[in-house]
Amino acid sequence: MATASETPHIALTLRDHLPILQVLIPLCVAPLIVLLGGRRMAWGLAFLASALSLVVSFLLMMQVMDGSFISYHLGGWAPPVGIEYRIDAANAFVLFLISLTATLVVPFALRSVADEIPARSHTLFYACFTLVLTGLLGVVATGDAFNVFVFLEISSLSTYVLVSQGLYRDKRALSAAYDYLIMGTIGATFFVIGIGFLYMTTGTLNMADMAERLVGQGDNRTVQAAFAFIVVGMGLKVAIYPLHLWLPAAYNYAPSAVTVFLAATSTKAAVYVLLRFMFSVFQPEFVFDTNLLLWILAPFALLAMFAASLIAVFQTNFKRMLAYSSIAQIGYMLLGISLFSVTGLSATMVHLFNHGITKAALFMAVGALVLRSGNTFYDRIEGMGRVMPLTGAAVVLGGLSLIGVPGTAGFISKWVLVQAAFEADLWWIALLIVASSLLAVIYMWRVIEVLYLHTPHPEAIHKEAPLSMVIPMWIAAGACVWFGIDTSLTMGAANTAAIGLMGGTDGMALTPTVGGLLGNGH
Amino acid sequence: MTLEFFIGHINYWLFIVLMMTGFYIVVACGNLVKKVVGLNIFQVAVFMLYISISKVTGGTAPIFPIDRMGKIKADPEIVYSNPLPHVLILTAIVVGIATTSLALALIVRIREAYNTIEEDDILEIDARTARAENIIHGEAMGGRA
Amino acid sequence: MDTNTLIFLALLLPVLAMFGNMAFARQDNLRDGFTFVCAILTFGAVLGVLGNLGNSTSEEITLLEMLPGLQIALQVEPLGLMFALVASGLWIVTHIYGLGYMRGNKEKHHARFFACFSVAISAAIGIAFSANLLTLFLFYEVLTVSTYPLVAHKGTPEAIRGARTYLGVLIGTSIALFLTAIIWTYTLAGTLDFVPGGILQGKVEGLLVPILLGLFAFGIGKAALMPFHRWLPAAMVAPTPVSALLHAVAVVKAGVFTMLKVGVYTFGIDFLADTGASDWLMWIAAYTILASSIVAYQQDNLKRRLAYSTVSQLSYVTLGLALATQMGVMGGALQIAMHAMGKITLFMCAGAIYVATHKSNISEMKGLGRSMPFTYIAFLIGALSIIGLPPLGGSWSKWLLMVGAADADHKIMIGVLMASSLLSLSYLLPVVAQGFFSSSPANPYNGIKEAPAFCYIPPVFTAIGCVILFLYAGTLVEFLTPMLGVPQ
């Protein structure tokens, strides 16, 4: 723990190596899949990798739930010279979300991918999937700024490939993947420019070290430019409202399993990086007092919540509608950041998780509908809730969570977010938050009416989805309810993470001693 | 702004010019391959920025002499340039190459599927497909799409 | 059995009935018999709670902690116990009636219908036994969602449109306003528990009090305060048992019950009276009472007329609260029970007429009274109770409300109440008068032709209930007194 920097780093047990294993397992499995080659084997290995990651992330999260952190030195080189992996409540929570989703998506993918992608591509598909997982876990686990960029590109490049695999169903997947590639690369390059500027100012790449050296540098133009580049660069990956153009097409045309994984994790990992840089590397005071970020971020967040929701209302394709809804939900997370308080950040962190599982459940239902109906245009999925009762019920549960009905995970996020707005005395923002969730009622209820109140389309296959899809879908849907009722895990982790983040540089370096604002949930 | 300031920051000026050139090509060119070229120029500009800042005035290549025992025998008199940005950019170049090759591969597939690599044509084809979909699936939902 | 077990039983038996309905979807008699047993046991459990507690308040049972510091918890107090008694008792009657109606009318999807019905009852009992606003809100939304399939039951475009309005208004108001108000209250007071005397005293002042009250009053869409009353007439597309139990008893009463709970246990009557924060609400309630009575007068569809009458009668409760006097609140509380008994009678009669003759417009019902005497006499008794004439239950609540208005020195409200009584006289009695005294060639008298026994006996029972409530109103008032926080 904290003594690591004083004594030579000696990792004795496997437990000490957990931070690197988190990234290393999928990283090693990916080439293994390609080398072994078999289709079944590929699926099995991908599942093994994600299940092991889940175990590792859970163990990590249990270690840091009390607000402490783990510092792991790669190759025994002490930071700031060597690369450091640093796990605290904030990123352990995101690691858990990512590996949980992966573990659910791989079983789901078995039938979905077999249906949507020709057999010869399966091995490479799972290899790419494992690489995306590696990249996302790496982005979140690492404490080294340049390492973030490298992992970001590992995950992005593999994601472009995965998105393009939708071409067997719709050739627009190719142009979507290309657009995503161009925008993603520009975003990543902006991010690198930002890191370059920070390196010029501080001479270090270790995020904790960087944070210490940035104290009092608020007036430095280079630092300000670095901040702008990093926020815009990550903003592209997060799909902050005006930078979201790649998202609807990429989500819509990617294979169903890929969409599930992307929607639940990739933007979330990017939100995490944004948070990490805004709050831990830069001083929160620098970000908010100097630059009045509230007045820059909040309008975009509100715009996303309303404009994207409104677009979602008028969609006639379930999958595309959910993509726009995702943009709107990212607005909520951004709003939580812009409120600049422990409660606001808790809302962002908890919504990151809750929205992840909600969208996972919904996009899995989309995958099941694609399998049976061919596509998810409203006229094709009419009445499918009646012939696929389990899938239909999962849509209802996910939809209720998206709306934020009490008893679901979405309610918890909304509650905390509105509470944060009231605490900041911004009651009009509170009203706008709830008003925008009314739009969610409209677009979700349209789908539910379509699913239940019409007779099924004659060309659709009138059969429930296979168990390999229904079970992961219901684990996600069940999680929407579970985490809406028992919030000790999610709110506990989110709250600890928020306190750590609000601690700024201190949060990066020390174990926070401040008690939880919402009480500690562990 | 004095001339001295201008010349003293020459690497930054060049970086900005190169970066904006690349960025402009990405945005303005309709040809998908040219966009990739623009993207490359854009990235190379950033590489240049990193490399140029690692230069220490009067510094030489950071290669330490080693004595017979294999120990580093650094001469404190000698000024070395910073090697770290070079290392970083090696990684970034690898990433850049991967991006370029992936983009080119995608373009090949786009050419096979769309029979064109001009963005305008692709958008046109996509829009036509979307219109057709709206007619089929939109009208069934009450004419909205 | 101890009280806690009984409380859980009252909540879980309807859920068991839902599972029974799903499991025995195809065996009609077994399924309906099972639900009936569950209904009786549920009522028995609530009675057991009554026997154990009397009108004292039970200990708080914490089920789980939803958010740090915010529990899902149950607690029984007199007002909630009365609401639970009304809901579970009338469930038995409505279930019998529902069997007659659904079979006699050849409706489809019986299992789905009765399953959703059971969930709605469980949610209503949950609302009644909630120990804090969060728990109440949770059950409130369960009630909304579970009744949606009931409103959309017929699946016709008209039903779907009605259900959309229903859900839109109820979810919309509750999430946009009610939830905001709850979170705001939590931020101000740091707790959401129901405490006699309220939790907001000294925590909020000035113009914010009426604004917060407004968020609550309009956010509780189920109380059908104008302009958020549209869902109630829209919900009339549902089969009549739904209109009878849910839209005369469970759902709407859950709304006004929540209103009373918020007024008495969150704001506190004294706080409202001191700040005068509820004055504007009184005028809105008065407006709703009169305006919807006038609208009711113009409706030809019997169920829609009854729906608007419900809107009007619900605002009596809101008015009682807004008067912020003890008598007013007591009158409002009594109105919950009295109106439930009267209005369910009227709806069941309307359904019985529909099953027997397939007529739903009043103008087509001339002369039906002679062939359906039981139904029409029950209707007459129910109508007189709604109007507020002795010796029927409705007269007491109206009397107390008028006393409350006098106490609060708002004499004009007495006039409003009297005008409303006259209006309800003029839109309810003609139905009966036409039935007995006019004749129409479309409805020749061919001997007594009642609806199936399951359809007309339940309203006769509830009509008798109206008389019994008149006789025992004093006991009820005594029972409810602890709610006001005055020493007995």
Short mmCIF file of C-alpha atoms in Angstrom, two decimals, chain C residues 293 297 316 387 415-428:
data_model
loop_
_atom_site.label_atom_id
_atom_site.label_comp_id
_atom_site.label_asym_id
_atom_site.label_seq_id
_atom_site.Cartn_x
_atom_site.Cartn_y
_atom_site.Cartn_z
CA SER C 293 -69.48 18.58 -11.61
CA TYR C 297 -73.62 16.99 -15.97
CA TYR C 316 -63.34 17.21 -1.34
CA ILE C 387 -74.88 13.59 -2.86
CA GLY C 415 -71.37 27.40 -0.37
CA VAL C 416 -69.11 25.51 -2.73
CA LEU C 417 -69.88 22.24 -0.96
CA MET C 418 -73.60 22.90 -1.06
CA ALA C 419 -73.52 23.84 -4.72
CA SER C 420 -71.62 20.69 -5.46
CA SER C 421 -74.22 18.61 -3.66
CA LEU C 422 -76.94 20.20 -5.75
CA LEU C 423 -74.98 19.58 -8.92
CA SER C 424 -74.42 15.94 -8.09
CA LEU C 425 -78.11 15.67 -7.33
CA SER C 426 -78.85 16.96 -10.78
CA TYR C 427 -76.52 14.62 -12.65
CA LEU C 428 -77.04 11.42 -10.66
#
